[in-house]
mmCIF file of C-alpha atoms in Angstrom:
data_model
loop_
_atom_site.group_PDB
_atom_site.id
_atom_site.type_symbol
_atom_site.label_atom_id
_atom_site.label_comp_id
_atom_site.label_asym_id
_atom_site.label_seq_id
_atom_site.Cartn_x
_atom_site.Cartn_y
_atom_site.Cartn_z
ATOM 1 C CA MET A 1476 -9.501 -11.971 -20.605
ATOM 2 C CA VAL A 1477 -11.940 -11.610 -17.711
ATOM 3 C CA ASP A 1478 -15.514 -12.815 -18.070
ATOM 4 C CA GLU A 1479 -18.199 -10.254 -17.328
ATOM 5 C CA ARG A 1480 -20.920 -11.088 -14.834
ATOM 6 C CA ASP A 1481 -24.556 -10.105 -15.164
ATOM 7 C CA ALA A 1482 -24.897 -8.500 -11.755
ATOM 8 C CA ALA A 1483 -25.157 -4.719 -11.616
ATOM 9 C CA ILE A 1484 -22.653 -2.576 -9.777
ATOM 10 C CA ARG A 1485 -23.999 -1.379 -6.429
ATOM 11 C CA ASP A 1486 -23.821 2.407 -6.459
ATOM 12 C CA ASN A 1487 -24.463 2.804 -2.733
ATOM 13 C CA ASP A 1488 -21.290 1.021 -1.604
ATOM 14 C CA ASN A 1489 -18.539 3.625 -1.321
ATOM 15 C CA SER A 1490 -16.187 1.904 1.074
ATOM 16 C CA ALA A 1491 -13.039 0.149 -0.053
ATOM 17 C CA ALA A 1492 -12.008 -0.985 3.432
ATOM 18 C CA PRO A 1493 -11.995 -4.697 4.260
ATOM 19 C CA ALA A 1494 -14.814 -6.022 6.424
ATOM 20 C CA SER A 1495 -14.249 -5.853 10.184
ATOM 21 C CA ARG A 1496 -11.870 -8.588 11.267
ATOM 22 C CA SER A 1497 -12.249 -10.624 14.429
ATOM 23 C CA PRO A 1498 -10.287 -9.301 17.420
ATOM 24 C CA ARG A 1499 -6.651 -10.225 18.076
ATOM 25 C CA THR A 1500 -5.281 -10.494 14.564
ATOM 26 C CA HIS A 1501 -2.111 -12.595 14.418
ATOM 27 C CA LEU A 1502 0.676 -10.743 12.628
ATOM 28 C CA GLN A 1503 2.990 -12.408 10.112
ATOM 29 C CA ILE A 1504 6.594 -11.739 11.123
ATOM 30 C CA LEU A 1505 8.914 -11.452 8.121
ATOM 31 C CA TYR A 1506 12.168 -10.780 9.995
ATOM 32 C CA GLN A 1507 13.166 -10.630 13.645
ATOM 33 C CA ASP A 1508 16.329 -10.112 15.672
ATOM 34 C CA ASP A 1509 17.281 -8.307 18.878
ATOM 35 C CA ALA A 1510 17.196 -4.903 17.173
ATOM 36 C CA LEU A 1511 14.176 -4.910 14.903
ATOM 37 C CA ILE A 1512 11.122 -6.740 13.615
ATOM 38 C CA ALA A 1513 9.518 -6.601 10.179
ATOM 39 C CA VAL A 1514 5.854 -7.553 9.849
ATOM 40 C CA ASN A 1515 3.485 -7.969 6.921
ATOM 41 C CA LYS A 1516 0.787 -5.454 7.807
ATOM 42 C CA PRO A 1517 -2.719 -6.498 6.697
ATOM 43 C CA ALA A 1518 -4.792 -4.026 4.689
ATOM 44 C CA GLY A 1519 -7.319 -2.265 6.914
ATOM 45 C CA LEU A 1520 -5.359 -2.635 10.154
ATOM 46 C CA ALA A 1521 -4.480 0.692 11.775
ATOM 47 C CA VAL A 1522 -0.834 0.972 12.815
ATOM 48 C CA HIS A 1523 -1.431 3.073 15.940
ATOM 49 C CA ARG A 1524 -4.084 5.184 17.641
ATOM 50 C CA SER A 1525 -4.859 8.529 16.037
ATOM 51 C CA LYS A 1526 -7.796 10.796 15.229
ATOM 52 C CA MET A 1527 -7.797 9.456 11.664
ATOM 53 C CA VAL A 1528 -8.621 5.902 12.801
ATOM 54 C CA GLY A 1529 -11.104 6.613 15.553
ATOM 55 C CA ASN A 1530 -13.325 3.695 14.494
ATOM 56 C CA ALA A 1531 -10.550 1.077 14.699
ATOM 57 C CA ASP A 1532 -10.901 -1.674 17.302
ATOM 58 C CA GLU A 1533 -7.315 -2.936 17.201
ATOM 59 C CA PHE A 1534 -3.894 -1.552 16.360
ATOM 60 C CA LEU A 1535 -0.805 -3.190 14.941
ATOM 61 C CA ILE A 1536 1.587 -1.786 17.533
ATOM 62 C CA ASP A 1537 -0.537 -3.191 20.393
ATOM 63 C CA LEU A 1538 -0.991 -6.556 18.693
ATOM 64 C CA LEU A 1539 2.738 -6.917 18.106
ATOM 65 C CA ARG A 1540 3.561 -5.974 21.693
ATOM 66 C CA GLU A 1541 1.225 -8.724 22.897
ATOM 67 C CA GLN A 1542 2.611 -11.193 20.355
ATOM 68 C CA VAL A 1543 6.365 -10.765 20.940
ATOM 69 C CA GLY A 1544 6.605 -8.966 24.289
ATOM 70 C CA GLY A 1545 9.085 -6.290 25.229
ATOM 71 C CA THR A 1546 9.576 -2.858 23.715
ATOM 72 C CA VAL A 1547 8.239 -2.035 20.249
ATOM 73 C CA ASN A 1548 8.713 1.331 18.527
ATOM 74 C CA LEU A 1549 7.489 2.377 15.104
ATOM 75 C CA ALA A 1550 10.316 3.133 12.670
ATOM 76 C CA HIS A 1551 7.936 4.423 9.976
ATOM 77 C CA ARG A 1552 4.256 4.160 9.052
ATOM 78 C CA LEU A 1553 1.878 2.775 6.466
ATOM 79 C CA ASP A 1554 -1.626 4.021 5.718
ATOM 80 C CA ARG A 1555 -4.371 1.940 7.285
ATOM 81 C CA ALA A 1556 -5.598 0.768 3.860
ATOM 82 C CA THR A 1557 -2.095 -0.203 2.676
ATOM 83 C CA SER A 1558 -0.609 -3.650 3.270
ATOM 84 C CA GLY A 1559 2.984 -4.850 3.338
ATOM 85 C CA VAL A 1560 6.386 -4.472 4.997
ATOM 86 C CA LEU A 1561 6.459 -2.429 8.203
ATOM 87 C CA LEU A 1562 9.591 -2.051 10.367
ATOM 88 C CA ILE A 1563 9.391 -2.036 14.162
ATOM 89 C CA ALA A 1564 12.373 -1.165 16.364
ATOM 90 C CA ARG A 1565 13.086 -2.909 19.672
ATOM 91 C CA SER A 1566 14.483 0.243 21.259
ATOM 92 C CA ALA A 1567 14.239 4.000 20.928
ATOM 93 C CA GLU A 1568 17.853 4.107 19.746
ATOM 94 C CA VAL A 1569 17.210 1.690 16.884
ATOM 95 C CA ALA A 1570 14.033 3.567 15.965
ATOM 96 C CA ALA A 1571 16.067 6.777 15.738
ATOM 97 C CA ALA A 1572 18.732 5.082 13.600
ATOM 98 C CA LEU A 1573 16.128 3.705 11.202
ATOM 99 C CA GLY A 1574 14.391 7.069 11.151
ATOM 100 C CA GLU A 1575 17.632 8.687 10.018
ATOM 101 C CA GLN A 1576 17.829 6.230 7.116
ATOM 102 C CA PHE A 1577 14.285 7.050 6.053
ATOM 103 C CA MET A 1578 14.891 10.785 6.402
ATOM 104 C CA GLY A 1579 18.175 10.490 4.520
ATOM 105 C CA ARG A 1580 16.442 8.601 1.698
ATOM 106 C CA ASP A 1581 18.725 5.609 2.231
ATOM 107 C CA VAL A 1582 15.822 3.130 2.346
ATOM 108 C CA HIS A 1583 14.741 1.721 -1.021
ATOM 109 C CA LYS A 1584 10.977 1.116 -1.035
ATOM 110 C CA GLN A 1585 9.035 -0.788 -3.692
ATOM 111 C CA TYR A 1586 5.238 -0.809 -3.789
ATOM 112 C CA LEU A 1587 2.780 -2.666 -5.994
ATOM 113 C CA ALA A 1588 -0.345 -0.809 -7.103
ATOM 114 C CA VAL A 1589 -3.253 -1.694 -9.375
ATOM 115 C CA VAL A 1590 -4.354 1.476 -11.133
ATOM 116 C CA ARG A 1591 -7.064 2.639 -13.491
ATOM 117 C CA GLY A 1592 -5.893 2.989 -17.081
ATOM 118 C CA TRP A 1593 -2.558 2.347 -18.764
ATOM 119 C CA PRO A 1594 0.154 4.822 -17.749
ATOM 120 C CA GLU A 1595 1.829 6.626 -20.644
ATOM 121 C CA PRO A 1596 4.745 6.648 -20.699
ATOM 122 C CA ALA A 1597 4.942 3.200 -19.154
ATOM 123 C CA GLU A 1598 7.928 4.235 -17.047
ATOM 124 C CA GLY A 1599 8.904 7.562 -15.570
ATOM 125 C CA VAL A 1600 9.304 9.859 -12.568
ATOM 126 C CA ILE A 1601 6.481 11.823 -10.950
ATOM 127 C CA ASP A 1602 8.009 15.044 -9.652
ATOM 128 C CA TYR A 1603 5.112 16.877 -8.006
ATOM 129 C CA PRO A 1604 5.403 18.742 -4.673
ATOM 130 C CA LEU A 1605 3.057 17.691 -1.865
ATOM 131 C CA PRO A 1606 2.283 18.959 1.646
ATOM 132 C CA GLY A 1607 4.666 17.453 4.171
ATOM 133 C CA SER A 1608 1.850 16.310 6.465
ATOM 134 C CA ARG A 1609 -1.827 15.657 5.781
ATOM 135 C CA ASP A 1610 -3.180 18.138 3.230
ATOM 136 C CA ASN A 1611 -2.133 21.335 4.955
ATOM 137 C CA GLY A 1612 1.010 23.396 5.084
ATOM 138 C CA PRO A 1613 3.582 24.332 2.463
ATOM 139 C CA ARG A 1614 4.308 21.946 -0.361
ATOM 140 C CA ARG A 1615 7.626 20.122 -0.332
ATOM 141 C CA ASP A 1616 9.509 18.228 -2.998
ATOM 142 C CA ALA A 1617 8.087 14.760 -3.699
ATOM 143 C CA ARG A 1618 9.345 12.256 -6.250
ATOM 144 C CA THR A 1619 8.074 8.787 -7.161
ATOM 145 C CA ARG A 1620 9.529 6.504 -9.804
ATOM 146 C CA TYR A 1621 7.036 4.192 -11.460
ATOM 147 C CA ARG A 1622 7.030 1.386 -14.004
ATOM 148 C CA SER A 1623 4.096 -0.451 -15.536
ATOM 149 C CA LEU A 1624 4.571 -4.200 -15.023
ATOM 150 C CA ALA A 1625 1.438 -5.552 -16.704
ATOM 151 C CA SER A 1626 -1.855 -4.384 -18.155
ATOM 152 C CA ILE A 1627 -5.277 -5.720 -19.053
ATOM 153 C CA GLU A 1628 -8.497 -4.664 -20.753
ATOM 154 C CA VAL A 1629 -11.638 -6.182 -19.269
ATOM 155 C CA PRO A 1630 -15.010 -6.407 -21.111
ATOM 156 C CA ILE A 1631 -17.072 -4.624 -18.472
ATOM 157 C CA GLU A 1632 -19.142 -1.598 -19.438
ATOM 158 C CA LEU A 1633 -18.776 1.438 -17.212
ATOM 159 C CA GLY A 1634 -20.118 4.845 -18.180
ATOM 160 C CA ARG A 1635 -19.633 5.377 -21.906
ATOM 161 C CA TYR A 1636 -16.827 2.828 -22.226
ATOM 162 C CA PRO A 1637 -17.567 -0.841 -23.095
ATOM 163 C CA GLN A 1638 -14.177 -1.992 -21.781
ATOM 164 C CA GLN A 1639 -11.981 -0.924 -18.880
ATOM 165 C CA ARG A 1640 -8.199 -0.728 -18.749
ATOM 166 C CA TYR A 1641 -6.077 -1.447 -15.680
ATOM 167 C CA ALA A 1642 -2.380 -1.795 -14.975
ATOM 168 C CA LEU A 1643 -0.089 -3.241 -12.331
ATOM 169 C CA VAL A 1644 2.479 -0.596 -11.411
ATOM 170 C CA LEU A 1645 5.731 -0.762 -9.462
ATOM 171 C CA ALA A 1646 6.093 2.487 -7.491
ATOM 172 C CA GLU A 1647 9.344 3.531 -5.812
ATOM 173 C CA PRO A 1648 8.973 6.687 -3.703
ATOM 174 C CA GLU A 1649 12.162 8.682 -3.280
ATOM 175 C CA THR A 1650 10.573 10.911 -0.634
ATOM 176 C CA GLY A 1651 8.038 10.138 2.083
ATOM 177 C CA ARG A 1652 5.195 12.614 1.967
ATOM 178 C CA PHE A 1653 1.731 11.905 3.349
ATOM 179 C CA ARG A 1654 -0.061 9.456 0.992
ATOM 180 C CA GLN A 1655 2.599 10.210 -1.604
ATOM 181 C CA ILE A 1656 2.118 7.247 -3.956
ATOM 182 C CA ARG A 1657 -1.661 7.545 -3.855
ATOM 183 C CA LYS A 1658 -1.582 11.269 -4.587
ATOM 184 C CA HIS A 1659 1.089 10.985 -7.274
ATOM 185 C CA LEU A 1660 -0.703 8.243 -9.208
ATOM 186 C CA ALA A 1661 -3.964 10.186 -8.933
ATOM 187 C CA HIS A 1662 -2.090 13.232 -10.257
ATOM 188 C CA LEU A 1663 -1.261 11.146 -13.359
ATOM 189 C CA HIS A 1664 -4.990 10.314 -13.663
ATOM 190 C CA HIS A 1665 -4.197 6.677 -12.847
ATOM 191 C CA PRO A 1666 -5.502 6.381 -9.270
ATOM 192 C CA VAL A 1667 -5.044 3.285 -7.144
ATOM 193 C CA ILE A 1668 -8.050 0.960 -7.186
ATOM 194 C CA GLY A 1669 -9.819 0.996 -3.830
ATOM 195 C CA ASP A 1670 -8.522 4.426 -2.823
ATOM 196 C CA CYS A 1671 -11.557 6.176 -1.322
ATOM 197 C CA GLN A 1672 -9.815 9.530 -0.837
ATOM 198 C CA HIS A 1673 -7.964 9.983 -4.138
ATOM 199 C CA GLY A 1674 -9.437 7.332 -6.441
ATOM 200 C CA ARG A 1675 -12.503 6.740 -8.581
ATOM 201 C CA SER A 1676 -15.554 5.456 -6.722
ATOM 202 C CA ASP A 1677 -17.079 3.904 -9.854
ATOM 203 C CA HIS A 1678 -14.008 1.747 -10.494
ATOM 204 C CA ASN A 1679 -13.737 0.911 -6.793
ATOM 205 C CA ARG A 1680 -17.320 -0.382 -6.888
ATOM 206 C CA LEU A 1681 -16.590 -2.343 -10.064
ATOM 207 C CA TYR A 1682 -13.770 -4.214 -8.332
ATOM 208 C CA LYS A 1683 -15.996 -5.056 -5.387
ATOM 209 C CA GLN A 1684 -18.818 -6.317 -7.568
ATOM 210 C CA TYR A 1685 -16.905 -8.233 -10.231
ATOM 211 C CA PHE A 1686 -13.698 -9.246 -8.473
ATOM 212 C CA SER A 1687 -14.730 -9.430 -4.777
ATOM 213 C CA CYS A 1688 -12.017 -6.904 -4.012
ATOM 214 C CA HIS A 1689 -12.858 -4.819 -0.941
ATOM 215 C CA ARG A 1690 -9.437 -3.333 -0.225
ATOM 216 C CA MET A 1691 -7.142 -0.671 -1.599
ATOM 217 C CA LEU A 1692 -4.697 -2.313 -4.000
ATOM 218 C CA LEU A 1693 -1.506 -0.731 -2.700
ATOM 219 C CA HIS A 1694 1.087 -3.055 -1.151
ATOM 220 C CA ALA A 1695 4.493 -2.251 0.373
ATOM 221 C CA TRP A 1696 6.217 -5.126 -1.389
ATOM 222 C CA ARG A 1697 9.957 -4.802 -0.771
ATOM 223 C CA LEU A 1698 12.193 -2.819 1.547
ATOM 224 C CA HIS A 1699 15.988 -2.551 1.242
ATOM 225 C CA PHE A 1700 18.030 -0.877 4.001
ATOM 226 C CA ALA A 1701 21.140 -1.178 6.178
ATOM 227 C CA HIS A 1702 20.793 -2.981 9.493
ATOM 228 C CA PRO A 1703 20.766 -0.215 12.131
ATOM 229 C CA VAL A 1704 23.300 -2.039 14.334
ATOM 230 C CA SER A 1705 25.539 -4.157 12.086
ATOM 231 C CA GLY A 1706 25.249 -2.100 8.912
ATOM 232 C CA ALA A 1707 24.644 -5.262 6.885
ATOM 233 C CA PRO A 1708 22.314 -4.894 3.884
ATOM 234 C CA ILE A 1709 18.805 -6.203 4.564
ATOM 235 C CA SER A 1710 16.126 -6.978 1.968
ATOM 236 C CA ILE A 1711 12.606 -7.878 3.076
ATOM 237 C CA GLU A 1712 9.684 -8.888 0.888
ATOM 238 C CA ALA A 1713 6.043 -9.165 1.970
ATOM 239 C CA SER A 1714 3.762 -11.615 0.184
ATOM 240 C CA LEU A 1715 0.380 -10.503 -1.140
ATOM 241 C CA ASP A 1716 -2.812 -11.403 0.696
ATOM 242 C CA ALA A 1717 -5.403 -13.788 -0.746
ATOM 243 C CA THR A 1718 -7.478 -11.020 -2.366
ATOM 244 C CA TYR A 1719 -4.536 -9.383 -4.139
ATOM 245 C CA SER A 1720 -3.035 -12.745 -5.165
ATOM 246 C CA ALA A 1721 -6.341 -13.974 -6.586
ATOM 247 C CA LEU A 1722 -6.681 -10.819 -8.669
ATOM 248 C CA LEU A 1723 -3.194 -11.206 -10.159
ATOM 249 C CA GLU A 1724 -3.900 -14.843 -10.948
ATOM 250 C CA ARG A 1725 -7.203 -13.951 -12.592
ATOM 251 C CA PHE A 1726 -5.539 -11.289 -14.729
ATOM 252 C CA LYS A 1727 -2.596 -13.628 -15.457
ATOM 253 C CA TRP A 1728 -0.170 -11.037 -14.119
ATOM 254 C CA VAL A 1729 3.219 -12.339 -12.944
ATOM 255 C CA LEU A 1730 5.451 -10.421 -10.549
ATOM 256 C CA PRO A 1731 9.087 -9.824 -11.531
ATOM 257 C CA GLY A 1732 11.796 -11.807 -9.779
#
């Protein structure tokens, strides 16, 4: 059980992004060979330049190029607020080969998310069409498998409820639509904590105030795919950052093996 603090929740703080980091972030490399690199992307670090991240002062693709040298090509993307496994190709050919695996749904992706409420049923498939890009255009098929791994009820009053319920969810997207996991969990009325676009601002503020959590709690945990050159099966796991790890320890949540 989590002890409640006396401090009030600050209503004027509506940002769930981490505080600005010092320039030249050093990236944790999870896997590296002549064909590809896997890094553990920090939450809040933009992957590349775009109109959506106009206020960013550094970008993962530039940092990695400086860190390892040579050619680096994105094989896929993660939202700026999401942390975890990101694959980088060392050539355009490898990037294309990995892209085919993602498009062909041959890459098995596992994400960890802390959500508001307790999903019922505790395990299932979210089959809800989403726009293929951003929030515009025709809706396309989108499927996400989910499973509740742990849950907790904390004695913190919010609104008309004296206690708040949260769950740790394993999400496995079968398709790759824009912000798919975030939108799908919000569609179930169990939004990701820290999600400013699709979540609940009151619960986001609660996590900042009581748990010193200033990030979105969505993490690309594991990635399983075939090596684009050798065809050998590859499994990569990205560890949680200090904020996410401290929260799991406080809630006494244990990740599956």
